[in-house]
Tab-separated table of C-alpha atoms in Angstrom:
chain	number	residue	atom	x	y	z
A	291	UNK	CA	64.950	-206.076	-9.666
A	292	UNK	CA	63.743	-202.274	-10.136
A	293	UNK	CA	63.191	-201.884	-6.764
A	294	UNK	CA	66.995	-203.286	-5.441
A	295	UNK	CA	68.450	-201.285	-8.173
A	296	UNK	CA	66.635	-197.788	-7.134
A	297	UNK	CA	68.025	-198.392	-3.890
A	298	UNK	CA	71.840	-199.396	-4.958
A	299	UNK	CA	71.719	-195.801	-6.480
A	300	UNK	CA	69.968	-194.417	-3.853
A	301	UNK	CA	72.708	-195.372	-1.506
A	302	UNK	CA	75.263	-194.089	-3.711
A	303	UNK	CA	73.915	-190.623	-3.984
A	304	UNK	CA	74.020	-190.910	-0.126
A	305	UNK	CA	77.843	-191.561	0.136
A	306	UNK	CA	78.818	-189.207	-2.245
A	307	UNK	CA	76.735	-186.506	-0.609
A	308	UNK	CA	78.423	-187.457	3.218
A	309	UNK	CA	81.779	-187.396	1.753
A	310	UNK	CA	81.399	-184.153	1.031
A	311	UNK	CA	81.005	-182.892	4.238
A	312	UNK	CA	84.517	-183.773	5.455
A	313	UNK	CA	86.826	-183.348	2.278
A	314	UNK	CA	89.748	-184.416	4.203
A	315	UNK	CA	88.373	-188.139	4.468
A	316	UNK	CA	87.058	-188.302	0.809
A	317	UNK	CA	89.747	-189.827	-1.846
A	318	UNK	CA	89.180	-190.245	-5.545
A	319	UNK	CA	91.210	-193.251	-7.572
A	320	UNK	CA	90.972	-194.912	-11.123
A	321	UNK	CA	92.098	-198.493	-12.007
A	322	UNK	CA	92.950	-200.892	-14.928
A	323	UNK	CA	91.946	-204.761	-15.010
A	324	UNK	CA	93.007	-207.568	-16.758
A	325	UNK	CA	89.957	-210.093	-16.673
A	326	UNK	CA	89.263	-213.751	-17.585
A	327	UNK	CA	85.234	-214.760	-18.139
A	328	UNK	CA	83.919	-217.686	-16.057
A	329	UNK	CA	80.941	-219.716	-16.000
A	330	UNK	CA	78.961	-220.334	-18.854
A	331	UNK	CA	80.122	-216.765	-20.193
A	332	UNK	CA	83.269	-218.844	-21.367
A	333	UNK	CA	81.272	-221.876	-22.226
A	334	UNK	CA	82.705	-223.267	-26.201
A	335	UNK	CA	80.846	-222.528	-29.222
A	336	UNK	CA	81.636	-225.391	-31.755
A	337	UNK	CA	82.468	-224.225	-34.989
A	338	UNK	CA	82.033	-227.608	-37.407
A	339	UNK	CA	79.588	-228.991	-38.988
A	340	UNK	CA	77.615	-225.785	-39.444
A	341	UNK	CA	75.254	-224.970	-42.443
A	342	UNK	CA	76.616	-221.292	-41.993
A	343	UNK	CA	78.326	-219.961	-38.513
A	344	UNK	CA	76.358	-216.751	-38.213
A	345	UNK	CA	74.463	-215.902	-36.508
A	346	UNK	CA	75.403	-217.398	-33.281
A	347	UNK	CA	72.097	-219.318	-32.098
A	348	UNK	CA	70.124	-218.154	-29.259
A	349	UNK	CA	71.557	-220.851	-27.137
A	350	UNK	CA	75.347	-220.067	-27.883
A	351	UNK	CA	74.808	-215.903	-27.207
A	352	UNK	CA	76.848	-215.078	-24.045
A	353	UNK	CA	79.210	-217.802	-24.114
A	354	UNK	CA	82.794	-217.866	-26.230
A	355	UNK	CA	83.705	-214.646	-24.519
A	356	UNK	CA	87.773	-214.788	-24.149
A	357	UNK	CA	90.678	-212.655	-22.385
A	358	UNK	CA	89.503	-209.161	-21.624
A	359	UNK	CA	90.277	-205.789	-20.216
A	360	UNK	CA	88.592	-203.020	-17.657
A	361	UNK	CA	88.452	-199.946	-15.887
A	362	UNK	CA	86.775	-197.993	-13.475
A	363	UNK	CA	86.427	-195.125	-11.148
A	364	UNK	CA	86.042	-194.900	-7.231
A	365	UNK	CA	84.819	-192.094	-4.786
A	366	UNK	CA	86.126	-193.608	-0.925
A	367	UNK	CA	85.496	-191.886	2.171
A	368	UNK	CA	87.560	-193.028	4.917
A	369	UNK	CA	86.877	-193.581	9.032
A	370	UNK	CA	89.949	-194.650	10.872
A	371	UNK	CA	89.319	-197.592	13.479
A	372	UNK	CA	90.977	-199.384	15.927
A	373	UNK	CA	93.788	-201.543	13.384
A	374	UNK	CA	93.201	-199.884	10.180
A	375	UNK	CA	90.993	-198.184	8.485
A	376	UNK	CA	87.429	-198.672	7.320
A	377	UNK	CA	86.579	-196.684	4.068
A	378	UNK	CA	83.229	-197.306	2.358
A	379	UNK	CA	83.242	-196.736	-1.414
A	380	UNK	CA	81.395	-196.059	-4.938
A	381	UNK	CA	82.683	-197.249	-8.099
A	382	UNK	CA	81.806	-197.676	-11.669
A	383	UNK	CA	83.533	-200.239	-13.897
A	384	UNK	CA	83.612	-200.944	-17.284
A	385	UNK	CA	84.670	-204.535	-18.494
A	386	UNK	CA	85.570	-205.608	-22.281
A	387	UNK	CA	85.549	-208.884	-23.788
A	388	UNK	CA	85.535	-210.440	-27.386
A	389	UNK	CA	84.855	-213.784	-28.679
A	390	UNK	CA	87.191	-216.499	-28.702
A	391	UNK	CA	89.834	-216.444	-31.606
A	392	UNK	CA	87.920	-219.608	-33.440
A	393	UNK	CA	84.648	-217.599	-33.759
A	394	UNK	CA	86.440	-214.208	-34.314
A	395	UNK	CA	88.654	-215.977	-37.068
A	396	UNK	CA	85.433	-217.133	-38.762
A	397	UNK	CA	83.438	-213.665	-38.702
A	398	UNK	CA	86.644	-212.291	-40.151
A	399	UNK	CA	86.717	-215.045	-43.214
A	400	UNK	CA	83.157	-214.311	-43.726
A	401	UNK	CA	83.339	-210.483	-43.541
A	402	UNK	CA	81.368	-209.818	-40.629
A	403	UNK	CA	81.135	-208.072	-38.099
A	404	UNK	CA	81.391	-209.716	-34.374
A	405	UNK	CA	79.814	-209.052	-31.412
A	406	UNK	CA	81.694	-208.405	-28.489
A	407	UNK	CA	80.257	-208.125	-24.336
A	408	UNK	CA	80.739	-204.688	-22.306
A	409	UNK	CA	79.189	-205.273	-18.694
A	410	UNK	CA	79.132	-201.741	-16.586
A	411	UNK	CA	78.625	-202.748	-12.889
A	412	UNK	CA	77.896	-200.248	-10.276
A	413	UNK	CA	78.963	-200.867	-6.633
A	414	UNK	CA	78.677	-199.487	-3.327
A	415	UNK	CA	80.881	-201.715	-0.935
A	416	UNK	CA	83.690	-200.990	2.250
A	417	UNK	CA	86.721	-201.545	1.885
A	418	UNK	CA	88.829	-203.108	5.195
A	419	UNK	CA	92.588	-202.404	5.221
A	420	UNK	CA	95.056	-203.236	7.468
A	421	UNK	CA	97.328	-201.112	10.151
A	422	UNK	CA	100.680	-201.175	7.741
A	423	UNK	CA	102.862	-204.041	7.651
A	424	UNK	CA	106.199	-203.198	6.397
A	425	UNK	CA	107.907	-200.670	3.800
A	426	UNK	CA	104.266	-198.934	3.479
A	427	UNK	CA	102.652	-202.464	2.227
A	428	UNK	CA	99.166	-201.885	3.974
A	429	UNK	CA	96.594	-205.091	2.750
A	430	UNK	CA	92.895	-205.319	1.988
A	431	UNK	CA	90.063	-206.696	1.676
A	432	UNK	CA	87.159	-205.478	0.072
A	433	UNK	CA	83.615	-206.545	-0.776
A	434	UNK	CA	80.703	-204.837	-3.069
A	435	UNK	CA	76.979	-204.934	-4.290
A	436	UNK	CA	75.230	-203.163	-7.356
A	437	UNK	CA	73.423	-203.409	-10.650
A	438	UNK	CA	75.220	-204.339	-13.767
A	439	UNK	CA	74.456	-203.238	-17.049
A	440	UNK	CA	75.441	-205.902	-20.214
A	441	UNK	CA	75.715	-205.103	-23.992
A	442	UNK	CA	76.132	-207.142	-26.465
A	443	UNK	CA	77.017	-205.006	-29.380
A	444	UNK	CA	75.371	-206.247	-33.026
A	445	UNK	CA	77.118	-208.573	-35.356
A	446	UNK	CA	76.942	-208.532	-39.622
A	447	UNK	CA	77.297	-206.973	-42.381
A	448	UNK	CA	78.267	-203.332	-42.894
A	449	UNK	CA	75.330	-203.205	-45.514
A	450	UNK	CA	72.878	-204.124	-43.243
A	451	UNK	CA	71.610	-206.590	-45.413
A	452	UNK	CA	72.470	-209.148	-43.000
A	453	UNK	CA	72.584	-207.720	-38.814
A	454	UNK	CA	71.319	-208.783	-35.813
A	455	UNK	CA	71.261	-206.578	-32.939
A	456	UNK	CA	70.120	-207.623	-29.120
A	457	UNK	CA	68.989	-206.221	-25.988
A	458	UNK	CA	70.988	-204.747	-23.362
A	459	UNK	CA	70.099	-206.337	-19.637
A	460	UNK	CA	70.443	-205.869	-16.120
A	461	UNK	CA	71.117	-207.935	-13.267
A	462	UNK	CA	72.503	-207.452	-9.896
A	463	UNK	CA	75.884	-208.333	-9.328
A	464	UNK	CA	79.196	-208.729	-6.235
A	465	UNK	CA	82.632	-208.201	-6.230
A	466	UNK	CA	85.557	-209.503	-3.378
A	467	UNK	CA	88.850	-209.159	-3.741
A	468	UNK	CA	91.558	-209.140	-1.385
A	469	UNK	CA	95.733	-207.321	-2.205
A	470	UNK	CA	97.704	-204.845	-0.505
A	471	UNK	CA	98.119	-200.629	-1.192
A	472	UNK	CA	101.796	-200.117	-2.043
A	473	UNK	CA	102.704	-196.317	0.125
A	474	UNK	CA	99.057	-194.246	-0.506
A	475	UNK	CA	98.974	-194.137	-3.924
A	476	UNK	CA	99.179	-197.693	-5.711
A	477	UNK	CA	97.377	-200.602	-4.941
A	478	UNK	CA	97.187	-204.133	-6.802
A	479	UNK	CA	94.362	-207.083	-6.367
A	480	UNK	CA	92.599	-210.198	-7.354
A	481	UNK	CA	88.997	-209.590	-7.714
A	482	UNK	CA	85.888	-211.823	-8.495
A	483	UNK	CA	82.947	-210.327	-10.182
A	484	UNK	CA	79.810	-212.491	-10.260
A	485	UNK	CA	78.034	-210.061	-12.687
A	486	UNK	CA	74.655	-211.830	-12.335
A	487	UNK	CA	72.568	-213.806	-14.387
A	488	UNK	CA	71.164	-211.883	-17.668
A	489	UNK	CA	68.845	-212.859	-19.884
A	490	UNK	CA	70.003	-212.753	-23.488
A	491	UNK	CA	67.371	-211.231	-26.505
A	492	UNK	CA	66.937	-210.210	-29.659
A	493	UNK	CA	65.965	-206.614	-29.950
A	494	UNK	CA	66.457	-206.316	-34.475
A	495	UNK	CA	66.694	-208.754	-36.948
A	496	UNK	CA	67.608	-207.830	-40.263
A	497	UNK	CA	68.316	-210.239	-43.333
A	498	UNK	CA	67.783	-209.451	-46.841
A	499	UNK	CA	69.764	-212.742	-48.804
A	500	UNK	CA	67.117	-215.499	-49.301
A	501	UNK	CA	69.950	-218.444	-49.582
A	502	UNK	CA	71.362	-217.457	-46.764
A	503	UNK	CA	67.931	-217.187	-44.975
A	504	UNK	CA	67.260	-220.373	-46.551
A	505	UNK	CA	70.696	-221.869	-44.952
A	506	UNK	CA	69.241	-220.296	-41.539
A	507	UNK	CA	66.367	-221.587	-41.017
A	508	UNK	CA	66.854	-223.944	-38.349
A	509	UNK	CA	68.916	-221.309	-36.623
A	510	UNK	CA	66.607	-218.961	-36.675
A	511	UNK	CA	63.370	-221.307	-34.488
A	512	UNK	CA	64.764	-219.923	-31.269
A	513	UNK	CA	64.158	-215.960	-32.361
A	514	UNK	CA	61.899	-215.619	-29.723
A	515	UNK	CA	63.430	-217.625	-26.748
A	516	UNK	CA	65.471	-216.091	-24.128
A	517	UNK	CA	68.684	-217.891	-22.234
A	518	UNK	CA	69.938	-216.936	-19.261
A	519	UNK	CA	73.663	-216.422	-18.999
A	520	UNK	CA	75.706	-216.380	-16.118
A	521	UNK	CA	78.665	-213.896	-16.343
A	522	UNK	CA	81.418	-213.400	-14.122
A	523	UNK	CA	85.296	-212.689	-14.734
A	524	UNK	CA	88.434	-212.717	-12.686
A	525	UNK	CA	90.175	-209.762	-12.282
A	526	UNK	CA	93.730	-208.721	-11.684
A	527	UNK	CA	93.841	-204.796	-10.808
A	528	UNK	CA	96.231	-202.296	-10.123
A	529	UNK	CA	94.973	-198.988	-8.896
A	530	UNK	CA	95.691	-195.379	-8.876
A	531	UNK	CA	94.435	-193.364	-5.555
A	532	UNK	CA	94.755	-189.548	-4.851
């Protein structure tokens, strides 16, 4: 995993440094995403017939992740070919997603803090697009490979007499997506993200209220035990290019 990841960045540093030499070619954009988990990362977390709902057991980490948002920034050098235009790209993007309203609702009744996911994927991809169609509509398709980074932030009290806090993780990840560039400067999209498969940990454990340790317990067997999550998320973008 080291090793691919070395050479993603590798790569990059390679494209940005060619793009240099022709500044005509080399464009710079930003974007905004609205995104929708998939896979287990929106797999239900049942809320009943719990001693106590916090924390979330080892096995239920990385799932109830709802409606999110995202960004990113792109460095694209362009080479003009026969029906379009190929233009091979860098980008970094930045996804945001909280819990699902049942298990936000009950942190919020129980004064605690909740965790919410941030992945930060890294990709170096081409993107194809099109000779123009009609009233500068130009489409695209695009496709991309790097490393993503996931956080899951900690979740309890304030106080810190109750907080759990767990490790961030890497995995490699892809993105498609296919939409059109509206004149040079606006472009909109539906992406998929397959953000890899991460393996979810605890890094601190801190808990200072016996009855509620007590309450715990059986919660509390899988400490040690990893799960892997699969992550991915649906994406509707709109860019920005200059």
């Amino acid at each position: 995993m080291k090793s691919s990841i070395v050479k993603v960045l590798s790569l990059a540093c390679v494209m940005l440094c060619l793009s240099n030499v022709s500044q005509a070619q080399l464009r710079w954009g930003f974007y905004i995403n609205g995104v929708l988990p998939t896979g287990q990362f929106t797999s239900d977390v049942s809320t009943a017939d719990r001693a106590a709902l916090v924390p979330l057991t080892m096995s239920e980490m990385g799932k109830g992740a709802t409606l999110g948002f995202g960004g990113g920034v792109r460095a694209t050098y362009h080479f003009d070919v026969g029906t379009g235009m190929v233009a091979p790209f860098v980008n970094l993007d930045l996804f945001w997603n909280s819990i699902d309203s049942k298990l936000s609702n009950a942190y919020s009744d129980a004064r605690l803090d909740a965790p919410s996911y941030f992945n930060f994927p890294l990709f170096v991809g081409a993107t194809y697009l099109y000779d123009e169609l009609w009233n500068d509509i130009t489409p695209f398709a695009e496709f991309g490979l790097g490393p993503d980074l996931m956080i899951i932030t900690s979740e309890g009290t304030d106080s810190k007499e109750f907080r759990y806090g767990y490790k961030n993780t890497t995995s490699m990840a892809f993105m498609i997506g296919l939409g059109s560039y509206f004149g040079r400067h606006v472009s909109a999209g539906i992406y998929y993200y397959g953000l890899g498969t991460h393996n979810i940990d605890y890094t601190t454990r801190t808990l200072r209220n016996n009855e509620l340790a007590a309450a715990q317990d059986e919660l509390y067997r899988g400490l040690n035990q990893r799960e892997r999550r699969s992550v991915g998320e649906l994406a509707l973008r709109i860019g920005f290019h200059f």
